[in-house]
Short mmCIF file of C-alpha atoms in Angstrom, two decimals:
data_model
loop_
_atom_site.label_atom_id
_atom_site.label_comp_id
_atom_site.label_asym_id
_atom_site.label_seq_id
_atom_site.Cartn_x
_atom_site.Cartn_y
_atom_site.Cartn_z
CA MET J 6 -7.27 34.46 17.10
CA ASN J 7 -6.35 35.38 13.56
CA LYS J 8 -6.54 32.88 10.61
CA LYS J 9 -3.18 31.80 9.77
CA PHE J 10 -3.40 28.86 7.33
CA ASP J 11 -5.40 27.99 4.24
CA ALA J 12 -5.01 24.28 5.27
CA ILE J 13 -3.73 22.36 8.19
CA VAL J 14 -2.50 18.86 7.58
CA VAL J 15 -2.29 16.51 10.58
CA GLY J 16 0.31 13.76 9.81
CA GLY J 17 3.37 13.66 7.59
CA GLY J 18 2.96 10.37 5.95
CA PRO J 19 2.45 9.82 2.10
CA ALA J 20 -1.06 11.06 2.30
CA GLY J 21 -0.25 14.23 4.23
CA GLY J 22 2.91 14.92 2.33
CA THR J 23 1.00 14.54 -0.97
CA ALA J 24 -1.73 16.92 0.07
CA ALA J 25 0.73 19.43 1.41
CA TYR J 26 2.87 19.20 -1.77
CA PHE J 27 -0.13 19.87 -4.22
CA LEU J 28 -1.70 22.53 -2.02
CA GLY J 29 1.60 24.27 -1.64
CA GLN J 30 2.28 24.23 -5.39
CA ALA J 31 -1.02 26.00 -5.85
CA GLY J 32 0.14 28.93 -3.57
CA MET J 33 -1.93 27.95 -0.51
CA ARG J 34 -0.58 28.57 3.10
CA VAL J 35 -0.12 25.04 4.48
CA LEU J 36 0.82 23.91 7.88
CA VAL J 37 1.87 20.25 8.44
CA LEU J 38 1.84 19.03 12.09
CA GLU J 39 3.83 15.79 12.58
CA LYS J 40 3.83 14.26 16.15
CA GLU J 41 7.21 12.51 15.56
CA THR J 42 10.64 14.07 14.77
CA LEU J 43 11.59 13.27 11.10
CA PRO J 44 12.97 10.93 9.89
CA ARG J 45 10.85 8.40 12.00
CA TYR J 46 10.39 4.69 11.52
CA LYS J 47 7.04 3.55 10.14
CA ALA J 48 6.19 -0.17 9.85
CA CYS J 49 5.38 -0.76 6.08
CA GLY J 50 6.27 -3.22 3.40
CA GLY J 51 7.33 -0.27 1.29
CA GLY J 52 6.48 -1.53 -2.15
CA ILE J 53 5.33 1.05 -4.75
CA SER J 54 5.07 1.23 -8.49
CA ALA J 55 7.51 3.53 -10.13
CA ARG J 56 4.60 4.91 -12.27
CA VAL J 57 2.82 6.13 -9.32
CA LEU J 58 5.82 8.34 -8.36
CA GLU J 59 5.98 9.76 -11.78
CA GLN J 60 2.98 12.09 -10.99
CA PHE J 61 5.54 14.19 -8.85
CA PRO J 62 7.89 16.40 -10.91
CA PHE J 63 10.81 15.31 -9.07
CA SER J 64 12.86 12.00 -8.85
CA PHE J 65 12.67 9.70 -5.84
CA ASP J 66 15.75 7.83 -6.80
CA SER J 67 17.73 8.95 -3.71
CA VAL J 68 15.17 7.33 -1.49
CA ILE J 69 14.64 4.15 -3.42
CA GLU J 70 16.03 1.22 -1.66
CA SER J 71 15.95 -1.30 -4.41
CA LYS J 72 14.24 -2.02 -7.67
CA VAL J 73 12.53 -5.20 -8.49
CA ASN J 74 13.38 -7.58 -11.47
CA SER J 75 10.98 -10.46 -10.60
CA ILE J 76 8.47 -11.52 -8.17
CA SER J 77 7.77 -14.84 -6.36
CA TYR J 78 4.64 -16.48 -4.90
CA VAL J 79 4.57 -19.48 -2.63
CA LEU J 80 1.83 -21.73 -1.53
CA GLY J 81 3.09 -24.86 0.39
CA LYS J 82 5.49 -26.65 -1.76
CA HIS J 83 4.45 -24.65 -4.87
CA ASN J 84 6.79 -21.76 -5.82
CA VAL J 85 6.53 -19.70 -9.03
CA THR J 86 8.62 -16.76 -10.07
CA PHE J 87 7.81 -14.11 -12.91
CA PRO J 88 10.00 -11.43 -14.35
CA LEU J 89 8.86 -7.90 -14.11
CA PRO J 90 9.35 -5.41 -16.90
CA ASN J 91 11.53 -2.36 -16.59
CA GLN J 92 12.01 -2.65 -12.68
CA SER J 93 8.56 -1.44 -12.45
CA ILE J 94 8.29 -1.88 -8.64
CA CYS J 95 10.38 -0.04 -6.18
CA MET J 96 11.02 -0.65 -2.54
CA VAL J 97 11.33 2.31 -0.09
CA MET J 98 11.71 2.66 3.71
CA ARG J 99 9.04 5.06 5.05
CA ASP J 100 11.33 7.10 7.30
CA LYS J 101 13.33 8.34 4.23
CA PHE J 102 10.32 8.35 1.88
CA ASP J 103 8.10 10.48 4.05
CA THR J 104 10.81 12.88 4.93
CA TYR J 105 11.96 13.41 1.35
CA LEU J 106 8.17 14.06 0.22
CA LEU J 107 7.68 16.65 2.86
CA GLU J 108 10.94 18.23 1.89
CA HIS J 109 9.49 19.17 -1.41
CA ALA J 110 6.33 20.60 0.04
CA GLN J 111 5.94 24.37 0.14
CA ALA J 112 4.60 24.27 3.57
CA GLU J 113 5.50 24.96 7.15
CA ILE J 114 6.45 21.70 8.90
CA ARG J 115 6.16 21.40 12.71
CA GLN J 116 7.82 18.36 13.97
CA GLY J 117 7.25 16.85 17.40
CA VAL J 118 3.89 18.48 17.53
CA ALA J 119 0.82 16.36 18.12
CA ALA J 120 -2.85 17.34 17.76
CA ARG J 121 -4.98 16.88 20.82
CA ALA J 122 -8.30 18.17 19.62
CA VAL J 123 -10.07 19.19 16.57
CA GLU J 124 -12.94 21.62 16.21
CA GLU J 125 -14.91 22.51 13.09
CA LYS J 126 -16.74 25.69 12.69
CA GLU J 127 -18.83 26.99 9.93
CA ASP J 128 -15.96 28.99 8.36
CA GLY J 129 -12.92 26.96 9.31
CA VAL J 130 -11.27 24.59 11.69
CA ILE J 131 -9.13 24.83 14.89
CA VAL J 132 -6.60 22.29 15.85
CA GLU J 133 -5.36 22.21 19.46
CA THR J 134 -1.95 20.86 20.00
CA ALA J 135 -0.73 18.73 22.93
CA GLU J 136 0.99 21.88 24.30
CA GLY J 137 -2.25 23.80 24.30
CA GLU J 138 -1.66 25.95 21.23
CA ARG J 139 -4.81 26.62 19.06
CA ILE J 140 -4.24 26.92 15.36
CA GLU J 141 -6.82 28.00 12.95
CA GLY J 142 -7.18 27.14 9.21
CA ASP J 143 -9.75 27.11 6.40
CA TYR J 144 -9.53 23.42 5.93
CA LEU J 145 -8.10 20.35 7.69
CA ILE J 146 -6.59 17.26 6.02
CA ALA J 147 -6.41 14.28 8.54
CA ALA J 148 -3.51 12.02 7.65
CA ASP J 149 -3.20 10.83 11.25
CA GLY J 150 -3.36 7.19 10.63
CA ALA J 151 -5.51 4.07 11.41
CA ASN J 152 -6.45 5.38 14.91
CA SER J 153 -7.19 8.93 13.59
CA LEU J 154 -7.92 11.47 16.36
CA THR J 155 -9.62 13.62 13.77
CA ALA J 156 -11.97 10.81 12.74
CA ARG J 157 -12.91 10.26 16.47
CA SER J 158 -13.33 14.00 17.03
CA LEU J 159 -15.59 14.63 14.09
CA GLY J 160 -17.59 11.36 14.23
CA LEU J 161 -16.21 9.91 11.03
CA ARG J 162 -15.65 6.31 10.17
CA PRO J 163 -17.45 5.03 13.35
CA LYS J 164 -17.44 1.33 12.05
CA LYS J 165 -14.12 0.39 10.69
CA LEU J 166 -12.66 -3.04 9.89
CA MET J 167 -9.01 -3.49 11.08
CA ALA J 168 -6.50 -6.12 10.19
CA GLY J 169 -3.40 -6.85 12.11
CA ALA J 170 0.13 -6.92 10.78
CA ILE J 171 3.68 -7.50 12.28
CA GLU J 172 7.00 -6.44 10.53
CA VAL J 173 10.67 -6.95 11.21
CA GLU J 174 13.52 -5.15 9.48
CA ALA J 175 15.68 -8.31 9.45
CA SER J 176 19.40 -8.35 9.19
CA VAL J 177 20.47 -11.56 7.38
CA PRO J 178 23.58 -13.34 6.24
CA ALA J 179 24.89 -12.08 2.83
CA HIS J 180 23.86 -15.42 0.95
CA VAL J 181 20.38 -15.19 2.22
CA PHE J 182 20.12 -11.42 1.29
CA THR J 183 21.41 -12.23 -2.28
CA ARG J 184 18.53 -14.73 -2.67
CA PHE J 185 15.95 -11.93 -2.24
CA ALA J 186 17.94 -8.89 -3.36
CA ASP J 187 15.75 -8.09 -6.45
CA LYS J 188 12.89 -10.52 -5.89
CA PRO J 189 10.07 -9.96 -3.35
CA MET J 190 8.15 -12.99 -2.23
CA PHE J 191 4.60 -13.38 -1.22
CA ILE J 192 3.77 -16.52 0.95
CA PHE J 193 0.12 -17.78 1.10
CA GLY J 194 -1.57 -20.57 2.91
CA GLU J 195 0.24 -20.15 6.34
CA VAL J 196 -2.43 -17.86 7.80
CA LYS J 197 -6.13 -17.63 7.19
CA THR J 198 -7.20 -14.46 5.24
CA GLY J 199 -3.79 -13.15 4.97
CA TYR J 200 -0.20 -13.63 3.76
CA LEU J 201 3.50 -13.17 4.62
CA TRP J 202 6.07 -11.22 2.66
CA ILE J 203 9.76 -10.85 2.17
CA PHE J 204 10.72 -7.49 0.60
CA PRO J 205 14.37 -6.58 -0.32
CA LYS J 206 15.65 -3.24 0.93
CA SER J 207 19.26 -1.75 0.31
CA ASP J 208 21.03 -3.78 3.15
CA HIS J 209 18.24 -5.95 4.86
CA LEU J 210 15.05 -7.59 4.39
CA SER J 211 11.62 -6.27 5.45
CA VAL J 212 9.71 -9.45 6.44
CA GLY J 213 6.13 -9.42 7.86
CA ILE J 214 2.76 -10.94 8.18
CA GLY J 215 -0.84 -9.55 7.89
CA ALA J 216 -4.30 -10.97 8.27
CA LEU J 217 -7.83 -10.25 8.96
CA ASN J 218 -9.12 -11.43 12.49
CA PRO J 219 -5.95 -13.39 13.58
CA GLY J 220 -5.92 -15.42 16.70
CA PRO J 221 -4.04 -14.34 19.74
CA GLY J 222 -0.24 -14.83 19.20
CA ALA J 223 -1.02 -16.40 15.63
CA LEU J 224 0.93 -13.74 13.74
CA GLN J 225 4.04 -13.83 15.90
CA SER J 226 4.33 -17.55 15.83
CA THR J 227 3.61 -17.98 12.19
CA LEU J 228 6.07 -15.25 11.35
CA GLU J 229 8.82 -16.93 13.17
CA ARG J 230 8.03 -20.35 11.88
CA VAL J 231 7.78 -19.53 8.12
CA MET J 232 10.83 -17.06 8.19
CA ALA J 233 13.02 -19.79 9.63
CA ARG J 234 11.97 -22.03 6.64
CA PHE J 235 13.66 -19.34 4.47
CA ASP J 236 16.79 -19.18 6.60
CA ILE J 237 15.65 -15.82 8.03
CA SER J 238 16.08 -15.67 11.69
CA ILE J 239 14.00 -12.84 13.45
CA GLU J 240 15.15 -13.91 16.98
CA GLY J 241 16.13 -10.83 19.03
CA GLN J 242 15.23 -8.45 16.25
CA PRO J 243 12.63 -5.62 16.92
CA ARG J 244 9.10 -6.45 15.90
CA LYS J 245 6.66 -3.85 15.04
CA GLY J 246 2.91 -4.38 15.23
CA HIS J 247 0.56 -2.21 13.49
CA PRO J 248 -3.16 -2.06 12.53
CA LEU J 249 -4.23 -1.99 8.89
CA PRO J 250 -7.63 -0.05 8.29
CA VAL J 251 -9.04 -2.22 5.59
CA TYR J 252 -11.71 -0.88 3.25
CA ASP J 253 -14.90 -3.03 2.92
CA HIS J 254 -17.71 -0.52 2.43
CA ARG J 255 -18.17 3.16 1.91
CA GLU J 256 -17.93 5.21 5.23
CA PRO J 257 -18.19 8.98 5.89
CA ILE J 258 -14.70 10.37 5.36
CA ASN J 259 -15.27 14.10 5.33
CA THR J 260 -17.14 17.18 6.64
CA PRO J 261 -17.58 20.56 5.01
CA ARG J 262 -14.11 21.54 6.33
CA ALA J 263 -12.24 18.36 6.99
CA PHE J 264 -10.95 15.39 4.99
CA LEU J 265 -9.64 12.02 6.03
CA VAL J 266 -6.91 10.60 3.66
CA GLY J 267 -4.84 7.45 3.61
CA ASP J 268 -5.09 5.19 6.58
CA ALA J 269 -7.30 7.62 8.38
CA ALA J 270 -9.86 7.12 5.57
CA GLY J 271 -9.44 3.34 5.83
CA LEU J 272 -8.24 3.01 2.26
CA VAL J 273 -6.01 -0.05 2.56
CA ASP J 274 -6.61 -2.53 -0.08
CA PRO J 275 -8.56 -5.38 1.43
CA PHE J 276 -6.88 -7.99 -0.85
CA SER J 277 -3.33 -7.04 -1.06
CA GLY J 278 -2.89 -4.89 1.95
CA GLU J 279 -1.39 -2.18 -0.23
CA GLY J 280 -1.59 1.38 1.36
CA ILE J 281 0.97 3.73 0.00
CA ARG J 282 -0.62 4.14 -3.38
CA PHE J 283 -4.05 4.97 -1.98
CA ALA J 284 -2.57 7.36 0.59
CA ILE J 285 -0.93 9.37 -2.21
CA LYS J 286 -4.03 9.14 -4.39
CA SER J 287 -6.42 10.34 -1.56
CA GLY J 288 -4.00 13.12 -0.54
CA ARG J 289 -4.08 14.47 -4.04
CA LEU J 290 -7.85 14.05 -4.27
CA ALA J 291 -8.42 16.01 -1.05
CA ALA J 292 -6.03 18.80 -2.36
CA GLU J 293 -7.92 18.98 -5.68
CA ALA J 294 -11.22 19.09 -3.94
CA ILE J 295 -10.05 22.17 -1.77
CA LEU J 296 -8.45 23.90 -5.00
CA SER J 297 -11.50 23.34 -7.11
CA GLY J 298 -13.70 25.16 -4.60
CA HIS J 299 -15.94 21.98 -4.32
CA PRO J 300 -14.80 20.18 -1.19
CA GLU J 301 -18.10 18.37 -1.10
CA ARG J 302 -17.03 16.34 -3.99
CA TYR J 303 -14.21 14.58 -2.19
CA ALA J 304 -16.05 11.53 -0.89
CA VAL J 305 -17.67 10.99 -4.30
CA SER J 306 -14.18 11.18 -6.00
CA VAL J 307 -12.62 8.80 -3.43
CA ASP J 308 -15.59 6.36 -3.86
CA ARG J 309 -15.37 6.48 -7.72
CA LYS J 310 -11.57 6.38 -7.92
CA ILE J 311 -10.77 4.12 -4.97
CA GLY J 312 -13.80 2.65 -3.25
CA ARG J 313 -15.41 0.88 -6.13
CA ASN J 314 -12.18 -0.77 -6.87
CA HIS J 315 -11.81 -1.86 -3.23
CA ARG J 316 -15.37 -3.31 -3.15
CA LEU J 317 -14.13 -5.63 -6.13
CA ALA J 318 -11.14 -6.38 -4.07
CA VAL J 319 -13.41 -7.78 -1.24
CA THR J 320 -14.83 -10.18 -3.93
CA MET J 321 -11.19 -11.17 -4.79
CA THR J 322 -10.34 -11.74 -1.16
CA ASN J 323 -13.45 -13.98 -0.62
CA ILE J 324 -12.66 -15.97 -3.72
CA PHE J 325 -8.85 -16.37 -3.05
CA TYR J 326 -8.91 -17.18 0.67
CA ASN J 327 -11.88 -19.56 0.45
CA HIS J 328 -10.22 -21.35 -2.37
CA PRO J 329 -6.48 -20.86 -1.95
CA ARG J 330 -5.19 -23.83 -3.83
CA SER J 331 -7.32 -23.63 -6.91
CA SER J 332 -6.74 -19.85 -6.97
CA PHE J 333 -3.08 -20.38 -6.83
CA GLN J 334 -3.03 -22.98 -9.51
CA LEU J 335 -5.41 -21.21 -11.96
CA GLY J 336 -4.76 -17.68 -11.01
CA VAL J 337 -1.41 -16.91 -9.36
CA ARG J 338 0.52 -19.30 -11.68
CA ASN J 339 -0.96 -17.59 -14.67
CA PRO J 340 1.83 -15.20 -16.03
CA PHE J 341 -0.97 -13.09 -17.72
CA VAL J 342 -2.37 -12.33 -14.33
CA THR J 343 0.93 -10.95 -13.02
CA ARG J 344 1.05 -8.62 -16.04
CA VAL J 345 -2.20 -7.04 -15.25
CA LEU J 346 -1.45 -6.93 -11.45
CA VAL J 347 1.59 -4.79 -12.34
CA ASP J 348 -0.64 -2.46 -14.42
CA MET J 349 -2.99 -2.27 -11.34
CA LEU J 350 -0.12 -1.44 -9.02
CA ALA J 351 0.77 1.31 -11.50
CA ASP J 352 -2.88 2.66 -11.06
CA GLN J 353 -3.59 1.99 -14.66
CA VAL J 354 -6.31 -0.70 -14.22
CA GLY J 355 -8.58 -1.86 -11.34
CA TYR J 356 -9.78 -5.22 -10.06
CA GLY J 357 -12.52 -5.46 -12.52
CA LYS J 358 -9.86 -5.71 -15.33
CA VAL J 359 -7.91 -8.17 -13.13
CA LEU J 360 -10.93 -10.45 -12.65
CA ALA J 361 -11.78 -10.26 -16.42
CA HIS J 362 -8.15 -11.01 -17.20
CA ILE J 363 -8.10 -14.08 -14.86
CA PHE J 364 -11.07 -15.67 -16.49
CA GLY J 365 -10.43 -14.34 -19.98
CA THR J 366 -6.85 -15.81 -20.12
CA LEU J 367 -7.62 -19.01 -18.29
CA PRO J 368 -8.24 -21.13 -21.43
CA LEU J 369 -5.01 -20.08 -23.01
CA PHE J 370 -3.09 -20.62 -19.80
CA LEU J 371 -4.56 -24.19 -19.37
CA LEU J 372 -3.89 -24.89 -23.09
CA THR J 373 -0.30 -23.69 -22.82
CA GLU J 374 0.36 -25.72 -19.64
CA THR J 375 -1.15 -28.75 -21.17
CA ALA J 376 1.04 -28.42 -24.31
CA ALA J 377 4.10 -27.72 -22.14
CA GLY J 378 3.48 -30.82 -20.06
CA LEU J 379 3.08 -33.10 -23.20
CA SER J 380 6.37 -31.41 -24.71
CA GLY J 381 8.16 -32.13 -21.44
CA LEU J 382 7.20 -35.75 -21.59
CA VAL J 383 8.82 -36.00 -25.09
CA GLY J 384 11.58 -33.43 -25.06
CA GLY J 385 12.29 -32.78 -21.36
CA ARG J 386 12.23 -29.64 -19.36
CA LYS J 387 13.77 -27.49 -21.99
CA ALA J 388 11.20 -28.37 -24.44
CA ALA J 389 8.33 -27.53 -21.93
CA GLU J 390 9.82 -24.24 -21.21
CA LYS J 391 10.18 -23.38 -24.79
CA VAL J 392 6.41 -23.92 -25.25
CA ARG J 393 5.83 -21.62 -22.29
CA GLU J 394 8.12 -18.91 -23.53
CA SER J 395 6.63 -18.89 -27.02
CA VAL J 396 3.13 -18.12 -25.54
CA TYR J 397 3.93 -16.06 -22.45
CA SER J 398 6.35 -13.75 -24.13
CA ILE J 399 3.61 -12.43 -26.45
#
């Protein structure tokens, strides 16, 4: 059997597509095996920062479903909305997004081909397909999702923490769609250690729920109940359940010849549930490790550039979900916090900066809200908003 490829990528999602793109740009012979036929549906909220997409030298405008002008947070009867600068958050559908990214990769793409077994040798890897074909390469990038065959075959990530999620692509009346058309919403306090979301797409709403260790049937019933409150009926509409491999500690994610990326590496943010950004980031890190001639540095790079941040996210998770009401009142309602969260989604800062910002701006936030309250007693709502605007617009 002659060696055919410099790298074999198993899985055509954002992580696999990113790795294939950067390896192909460097002139490597790359094969991508995607078990489905593209475009294929993938349950995913689909929110991503426009800044993250700027690392690619081509525009994603043709596959962006919507651009966000503001963001809303809800906890019980409390509802707060903040504007977002420059439509910095985009919404995508993964079937279009994944296909588009792969179309730009200089790689051979084989669709409808599933990997059945993976074998690592001293000088390369062999991937056996479901049809029995054996394909050889120098390196393997495993982007085959939360239940990664590669991870199991190579004994990687033996102890993984999984959250559960359910999503519905909901068709809604025009007046309901207009209400959320450029304003994603996060809903807290309805499920323990989790939240619900309403994300606008081009002609429908992606709604869902995700949580750690949910009880049997809890996600389904909570999703139905809460969406009905916002006039979103999901009755009779397909529901897609999917696991979220949540990061909570460092795990083995590579061998000398194979690299786990994205969900296969368990890189979902334990606080926000965000996954696309870290799929793209890990895919590029794997490509860079191969191209540098130092593949052994991959795990260290992932831990430094993703893992350390995610360990702080565990701290955020514990604080927020153990004290949801005080966290909402003192953190979520603080406009300065949303600003730094937007910077984090753009991969400019991490949770360390977020935590510092929460506590660092708390005195100014409390002082401003006190002053706004007093002004409101004297001059009414407009006077209160004028005080807030004078401070929060800085």
